[in-house]
Amino acid sequence: MTGDFHYTLSELRVFNYIMKMKNLFSGLLLALLASTSFASSTIEPNKTIEGITTYKYYAVIKFSPNASGNELGEGCPSGSSNHVVIEFDHNDGTDNNDTKEQFSSLLSAYFAKSNTVGFGVEDCREGNGNNYPLIYRVNI
């Protein structure tokens, strides 16, 4: 035997069908994963930072002019229209270095006073008794 394989036509059709289903399943899985992204929105980059209040695990950034309802997105419809929150640490105590870099950028914009900022926001976070959109991106 030198590796000759003999398959019937019906066996080849079954194999071909299984391969098509595998590819279809992979495509459907990829589409499902892509469609389950978080609800996010963009607060236009025409805001001036008016103040920053820091807490142990997060900071609240106050800006003007107020964001419109569309800018707050679906993730935080009841959120403040002139505040956002940035988390320094996750609730499980693990460090979140990306937001520390974003916070540094926000501090620079605050002290420059001439730079306007915008935010990518998702979800709502409670901060000091209020709901605020959570920052995942900073535009300066």
Short mmCIF file of C-alpha atoms in Angstrom, two decimals:
data_model
loop_
_atom_site.label_atom_id
_atom_site.label_comp_id
_atom_site.label_asym_id
_atom_site.label_seq_id
_atom_site.Cartn_x
_atom_site.Cartn_y
_atom_site.Cartn_z
CA MET A 1 0.00 0.00 0.00
CA THR A 2 1.40 3.33 -1.04
CA GLY A 3 -1.37 5.52 0.32
CA ASP A 4 -3.95 5.02 -2.37
CA PHE A 5 -7.35 6.20 -1.17
CA HIS A 6 -10.53 5.17 -2.81
CA TYR A 7 -13.76 6.95 -1.95
CA THR A 8 -17.16 6.49 -3.39
CA LEU A 9 -18.96 9.42 -4.92
CA SER A 10 -21.44 9.55 -2.03
CA GLU A 11 -18.57 9.63 0.51
CA LEU A 12 -17.00 12.57 -1.34
CA ARG A 13 -20.33 14.40 -1.37
CA VAL A 14 -20.71 13.90 2.39
CA PHE A 15 -17.17 15.16 2.96
CA ASN A 16 -17.83 18.19 0.73
CA TYR A 17 -21.08 18.92 2.61
CA ILE A 18 -19.30 18.73 5.99
CA MET A 19 -16.60 21.14 4.79
CA LYS A 20 -19.23 23.62 3.55
CA MET A 21 -21.06 23.44 6.88
CA LYS A 22 -17.78 24.02 8.75
CA ASN A 23 -17.11 27.14 6.69
CA LEU A 24 -20.70 28.33 7.13
CA PHE A 25 -20.51 27.80 10.89
CA SER A 26 -17.20 29.69 11.08
CA GLY A 27 -18.69 32.59 9.12
CA LEU A 28 -21.81 32.71 11.29
CA LEU A 29 -19.72 32.63 14.45
CA LEU A 30 -17.55 35.49 13.20
CA ALA A 31 -20.63 37.53 12.26
CA LEU A 32 -22.16 36.89 15.67
CA LEU A 33 -19.02 38.00 17.48
CA ALA A 34 -18.78 41.12 15.37
CA SER A 35 -22.41 42.05 16.02
CA THR A 36 -22.15 41.73 19.81
CA SER A 37 -19.86 44.70 20.25
CA PHE A 38 -20.62 47.14 23.01
CA ALA A 39 -22.98 50.04 22.51
CA SER A 40 -20.70 53.00 22.10
CA SER A 41 -20.97 56.59 21.06
CA THR A 42 -18.80 59.62 20.43
CA ILE A 43 -19.00 62.89 22.30
CA GLU A 44 -17.88 65.43 19.71
CA PRO A 45 -14.39 66.90 20.15
CA ASN A 46 -15.57 70.46 20.81
CA LYS A 47 -15.66 70.26 24.60
CA THR A 48 -13.55 72.20 27.08
CA ILE A 49 -12.67 70.54 30.37
CA GLU A 50 -14.09 72.63 33.22
CA GLY A 51 -12.99 70.44 36.12
CA ILE A 52 -11.68 67.06 37.21
CA THR A 53 -12.60 65.32 40.45
CA THR A 54 -10.57 62.24 41.34
CA TYR A 55 -11.61 59.35 43.56
CA LYS A 56 -9.85 56.16 44.59
CA TYR A 57 -10.70 54.13 41.48
CA TYR A 58 -12.05 56.70 39.02
CA ALA A 59 -12.23 60.36 38.06
CA VAL A 60 -15.19 62.46 36.95
CA ILE A 61 -14.50 64.98 34.19
CA LYS A 62 -16.81 67.99 33.82
CA PHE A 63 -16.92 69.64 30.39
CA SER A 64 -18.80 72.28 28.43
CA PRO A 65 -20.81 72.72 26.31
CA ASN A 66 -23.19 69.92 27.26
CA ALA A 67 -23.33 66.79 25.12
CA SER A 68 -26.53 66.11 23.24
CA GLY A 69 -28.61 63.00 23.92
CA ASN A 70 -27.30 61.34 20.74
CA GLU A 71 -23.71 61.84 21.85
CA LEU A 72 -24.35 59.96 25.10
CA GLY A 73 -25.41 56.89 23.13
CA GLU A 74 -27.58 53.95 24.03
CA GLY A 75 -25.26 52.72 26.78
CA CYS A 76 -26.03 55.60 29.14
CA PRO A 77 -29.30 57.32 28.25
CA SER A 78 -29.79 58.65 31.80
CA GLY A 79 -26.21 59.90 32.11
CA SER A 80 -25.12 63.42 32.85
CA SER A 81 -24.84 65.59 29.74
CA ASN A 82 -21.70 67.41 30.91
CA HIS A 83 -19.75 64.76 32.84
CA VAL A 84 -17.93 61.56 31.94
CA VAL A 85 -16.10 59.08 34.13
CA ILE A 86 -12.77 57.35 33.61
CA GLU A 87 -11.84 54.23 35.62
CA PHE A 88 -8.29 53.76 36.89
CA ASP A 89 -8.84 50.26 38.22
CA HIS A 90 -11.32 47.57 37.37
CA ASN A 91 -13.77 46.46 40.03
CA ASP A 92 -11.67 43.34 40.63
CA GLY A 93 -8.65 45.47 41.61
CA THR A 94 -6.64 44.84 38.43
CA ASP A 95 -4.82 47.80 36.98
CA ASN A 96 -6.11 49.56 33.87
CA ASN A 97 -3.03 51.29 32.41
CA ASP A 98 -4.77 52.51 29.24
CA THR A 99 -7.01 54.85 31.17
CA LYS A 100 -4.08 56.28 33.11
CA GLU A 101 -2.56 57.38 29.81
CA GLN A 102 -5.90 58.83 28.75
CA PHE A 103 -6.17 60.65 32.09
CA SER A 104 -2.72 62.19 31.51
CA SER A 105 -3.95 63.48 28.15
CA LEU A 106 -7.03 64.95 29.82
CA LEU A 107 -4.89 66.70 32.44
CA SER A 108 -2.75 68.22 29.68
CA ALA A 109 -5.84 69.46 27.86
CA TYR A 110 -7.25 70.86 31.11
CA PHE A 111 -4.12 72.86 31.90
CA ALA A 112 -3.71 74.04 28.29
CA LYS A 113 -7.29 75.44 28.36
CA SER A 114 -7.03 76.02 24.61
CA ASN A 115 -7.42 72.39 23.58
CA THR A 116 -10.86 70.95 22.99
CA VAL A 117 -11.58 67.31 23.68
CA GLY A 118 -14.03 64.62 22.71
CA PHE A 119 -14.67 61.17 24.09
CA GLY A 120 -15.57 57.69 23.00
CA VAL A 121 -18.05 56.49 25.61
CA GLU A 122 -19.79 53.22 26.45
CA ASP A 123 -22.05 52.01 29.21
CA CYS A 124 -22.83 53.91 32.40
CA ARG A 125 -20.85 54.03 35.60
CA GLU A 126 -22.06 55.28 38.92
CA GLY A 127 -19.90 58.05 40.25
CA ASN A 128 -20.62 60.05 43.38
CA GLY A 129 -24.30 59.09 43.27
CA ASN A 130 -24.83 59.88 39.57
CA ASN A 131 -24.70 57.96 36.29
CA TYR A 132 -21.94 59.02 33.92
CA PRO A 133 -20.88 57.73 30.50
CA LEU A 134 -17.67 55.67 30.76
CA ILE A 135 -14.71 56.83 28.64
CA TYR A 136 -12.88 54.30 26.47
CA ARG A 137 -11.28 56.84 24.08
CA VAL A 138 -10.04 60.44 24.32
CA ASN A 139 -9.85 62.78 21.31
CA ILE A 140 -7.70 65.92 21.66
#
